[in-house]
Short mmCIF file of C-alpha atoms in Angstrom, two decimals:
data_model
loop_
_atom_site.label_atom_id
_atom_site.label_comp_id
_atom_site.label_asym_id
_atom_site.label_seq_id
_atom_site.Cartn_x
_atom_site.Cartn_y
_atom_site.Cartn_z
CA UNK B 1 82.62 139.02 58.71
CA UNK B 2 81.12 136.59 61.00
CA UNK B 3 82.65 133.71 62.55
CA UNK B 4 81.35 130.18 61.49
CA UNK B 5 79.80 127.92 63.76
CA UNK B 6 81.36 124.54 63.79
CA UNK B 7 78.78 122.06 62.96
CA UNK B 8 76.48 124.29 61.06
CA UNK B 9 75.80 123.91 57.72
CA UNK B 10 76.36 127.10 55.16
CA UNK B 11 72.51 128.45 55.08
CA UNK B 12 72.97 128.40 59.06
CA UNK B 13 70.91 125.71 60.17
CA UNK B 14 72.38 123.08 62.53
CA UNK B 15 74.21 119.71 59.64
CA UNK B 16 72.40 116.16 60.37
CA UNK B 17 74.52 113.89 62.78
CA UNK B 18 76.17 110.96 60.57
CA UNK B 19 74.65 108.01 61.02
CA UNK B 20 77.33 105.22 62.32
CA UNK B 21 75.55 101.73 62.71
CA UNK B 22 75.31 98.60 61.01
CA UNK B 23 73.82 98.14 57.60
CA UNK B 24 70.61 96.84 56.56
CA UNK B 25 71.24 93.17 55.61
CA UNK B 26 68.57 92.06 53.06
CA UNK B 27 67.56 87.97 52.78
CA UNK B 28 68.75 87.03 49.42
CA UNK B 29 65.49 85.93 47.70
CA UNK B 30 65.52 82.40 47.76
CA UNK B 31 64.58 80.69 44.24
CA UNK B 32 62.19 77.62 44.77
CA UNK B 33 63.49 74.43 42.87
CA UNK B 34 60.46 73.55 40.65
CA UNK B 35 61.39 70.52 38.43
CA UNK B 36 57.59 70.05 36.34
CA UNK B 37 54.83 72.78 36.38
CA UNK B 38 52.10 73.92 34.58
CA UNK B 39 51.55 76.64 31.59
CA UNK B 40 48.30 78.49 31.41
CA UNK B 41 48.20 79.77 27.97
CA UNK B 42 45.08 82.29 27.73
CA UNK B 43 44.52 83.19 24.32
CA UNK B 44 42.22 85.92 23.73
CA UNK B 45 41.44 88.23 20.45
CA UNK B 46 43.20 91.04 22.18
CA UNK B 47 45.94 89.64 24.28
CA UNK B 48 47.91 86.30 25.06
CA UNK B 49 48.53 85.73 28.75
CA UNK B 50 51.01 83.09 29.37
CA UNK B 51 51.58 82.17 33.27
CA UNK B 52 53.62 79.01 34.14
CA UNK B 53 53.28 77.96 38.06
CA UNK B 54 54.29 74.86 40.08
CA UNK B 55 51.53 71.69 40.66
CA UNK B 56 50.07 73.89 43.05
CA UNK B 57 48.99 76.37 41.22
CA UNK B 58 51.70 79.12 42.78
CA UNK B 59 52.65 81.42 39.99
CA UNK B 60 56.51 81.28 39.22
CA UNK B 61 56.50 83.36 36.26
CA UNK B 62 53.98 85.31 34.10
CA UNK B 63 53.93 87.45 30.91
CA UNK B 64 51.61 88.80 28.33
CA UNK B 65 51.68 90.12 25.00
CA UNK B 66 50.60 93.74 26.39
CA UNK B 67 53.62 93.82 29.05
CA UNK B 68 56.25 92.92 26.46
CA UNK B 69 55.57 96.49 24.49
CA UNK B 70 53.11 95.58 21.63
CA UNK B 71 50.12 98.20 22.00
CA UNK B 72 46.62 97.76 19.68
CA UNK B 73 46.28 94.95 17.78
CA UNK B 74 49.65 94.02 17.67
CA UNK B 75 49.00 92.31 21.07
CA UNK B 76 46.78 89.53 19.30
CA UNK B 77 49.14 88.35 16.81
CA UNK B 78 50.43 84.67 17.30
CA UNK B 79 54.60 86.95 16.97
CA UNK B 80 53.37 87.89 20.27
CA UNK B 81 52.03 85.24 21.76
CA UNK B 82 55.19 83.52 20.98
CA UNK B 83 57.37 86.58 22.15
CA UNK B 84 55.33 85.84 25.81
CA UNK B 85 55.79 82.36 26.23
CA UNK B 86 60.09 82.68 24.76
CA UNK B 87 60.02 85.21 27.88
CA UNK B 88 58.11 83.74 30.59
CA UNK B 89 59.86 80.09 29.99
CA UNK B 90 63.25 82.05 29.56
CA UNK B 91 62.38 83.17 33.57
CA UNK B 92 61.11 79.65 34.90
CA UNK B 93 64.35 77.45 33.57
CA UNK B 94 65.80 79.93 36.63
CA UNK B 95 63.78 77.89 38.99
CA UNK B 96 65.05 74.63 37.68
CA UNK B 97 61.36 74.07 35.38
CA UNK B 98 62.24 71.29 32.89
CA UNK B 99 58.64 70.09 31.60
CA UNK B 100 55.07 71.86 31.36
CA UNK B 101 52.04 70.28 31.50
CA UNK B 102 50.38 72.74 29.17
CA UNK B 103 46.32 74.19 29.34
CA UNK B 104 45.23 76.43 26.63
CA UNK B 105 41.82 78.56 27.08
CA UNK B 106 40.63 81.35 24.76
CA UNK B 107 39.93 81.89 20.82
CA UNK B 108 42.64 83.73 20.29
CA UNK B 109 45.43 83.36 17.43
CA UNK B 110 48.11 83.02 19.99
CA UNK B 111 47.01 79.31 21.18
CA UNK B 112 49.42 77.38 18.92
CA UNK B 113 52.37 79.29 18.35
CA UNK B 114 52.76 80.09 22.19
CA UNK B 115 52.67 76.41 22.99
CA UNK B 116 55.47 75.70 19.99
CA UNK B 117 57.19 78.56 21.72
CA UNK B 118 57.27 76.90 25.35
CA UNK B 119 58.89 74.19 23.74
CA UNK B 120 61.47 75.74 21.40
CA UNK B 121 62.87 77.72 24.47
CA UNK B 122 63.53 74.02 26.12
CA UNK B 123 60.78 73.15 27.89
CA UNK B 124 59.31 69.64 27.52
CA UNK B 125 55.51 69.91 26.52
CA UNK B 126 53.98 66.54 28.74
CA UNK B 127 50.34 67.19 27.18
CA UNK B 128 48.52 69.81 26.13
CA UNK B 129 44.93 70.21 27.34
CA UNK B 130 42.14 72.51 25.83
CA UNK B 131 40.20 74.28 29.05
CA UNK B 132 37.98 76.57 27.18
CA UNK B 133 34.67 77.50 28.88
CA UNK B 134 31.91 76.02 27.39
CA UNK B 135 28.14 77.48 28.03
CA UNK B 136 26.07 74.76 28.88
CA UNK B 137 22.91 77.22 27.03
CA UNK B 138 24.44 80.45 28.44
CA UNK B 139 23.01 83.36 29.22
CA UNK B 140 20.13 85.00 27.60
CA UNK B 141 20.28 86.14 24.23
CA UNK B 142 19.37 89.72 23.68
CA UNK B 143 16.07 90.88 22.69
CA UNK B 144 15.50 90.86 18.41
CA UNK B 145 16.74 94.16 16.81
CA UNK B 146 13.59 96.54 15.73
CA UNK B 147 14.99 98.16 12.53
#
């Protein structure tokens, strides 16, 4: 039997040196103290998208009917929509967010039962304004079917 090295590992290669120094320190992420914001509320036939942000337009927290789990159409349903908004003001009362200043754009079913949702979870609806895009005569309509 052979003699072991002293240092080596037990397949025979050489063990890694131990690493003594200090250890990473990591800035605690600091939370930004946002008293009023906004709440972007897009409704769509597919989805709700509900992002709330500061006056400036910085996003502070989003979330969306999709990214909470529902899959198909379940993602249009106003359960959703209100599922998205509970959520995403549940994550800006962190940041100190007391009252929304709330703009709805879309079609979709989610529009009112979002915004009720925003303000059953605590946050103080200031107004509510409709920011749909209108066409001002659009594009141009496709050519008439043949049949």
């Amino acid at each position: 039997m052979a003699k072991k090295e002293a240092g080596a590992a037990p397949g025979g290669a050489p063990e890694a040196p131990v690493k003594k120094g200090k250890k990473k320190q990591f800035k605690k992420k600091e939370r930004k103290h946002v008293p009023h914001g906004v709440a972007h509320i897009k409704a769509s036939f597919n989805n709700t998208i509900v992002t709330l942000s500061d006056l400036e337009g910085k996003v502070i927290a989003w979330k969306s009917a999709g990214s909470l789990g529902f899959r198909g159409s379940r993602k249009g349903t106003p359960f959703a929509a209100q599922q998205a908004a509970m959520n995403a003001a549940n994550a800006v009362r962190d940041h100190g967010m007391r009252s929304v200043e709330v703009r709805v754009s879309g079609p979709g079913s989610g529009r009112e039962s979002a915004i009720r949702a925003l303000a059953a979870a605590g946050l103080e609806v200031r107004h509510i304004r409709d920011v749909t895009p209108v066409p001002h005569n659009g594009c141009r309509p496709p050519k008439r079917r043949r049949v």
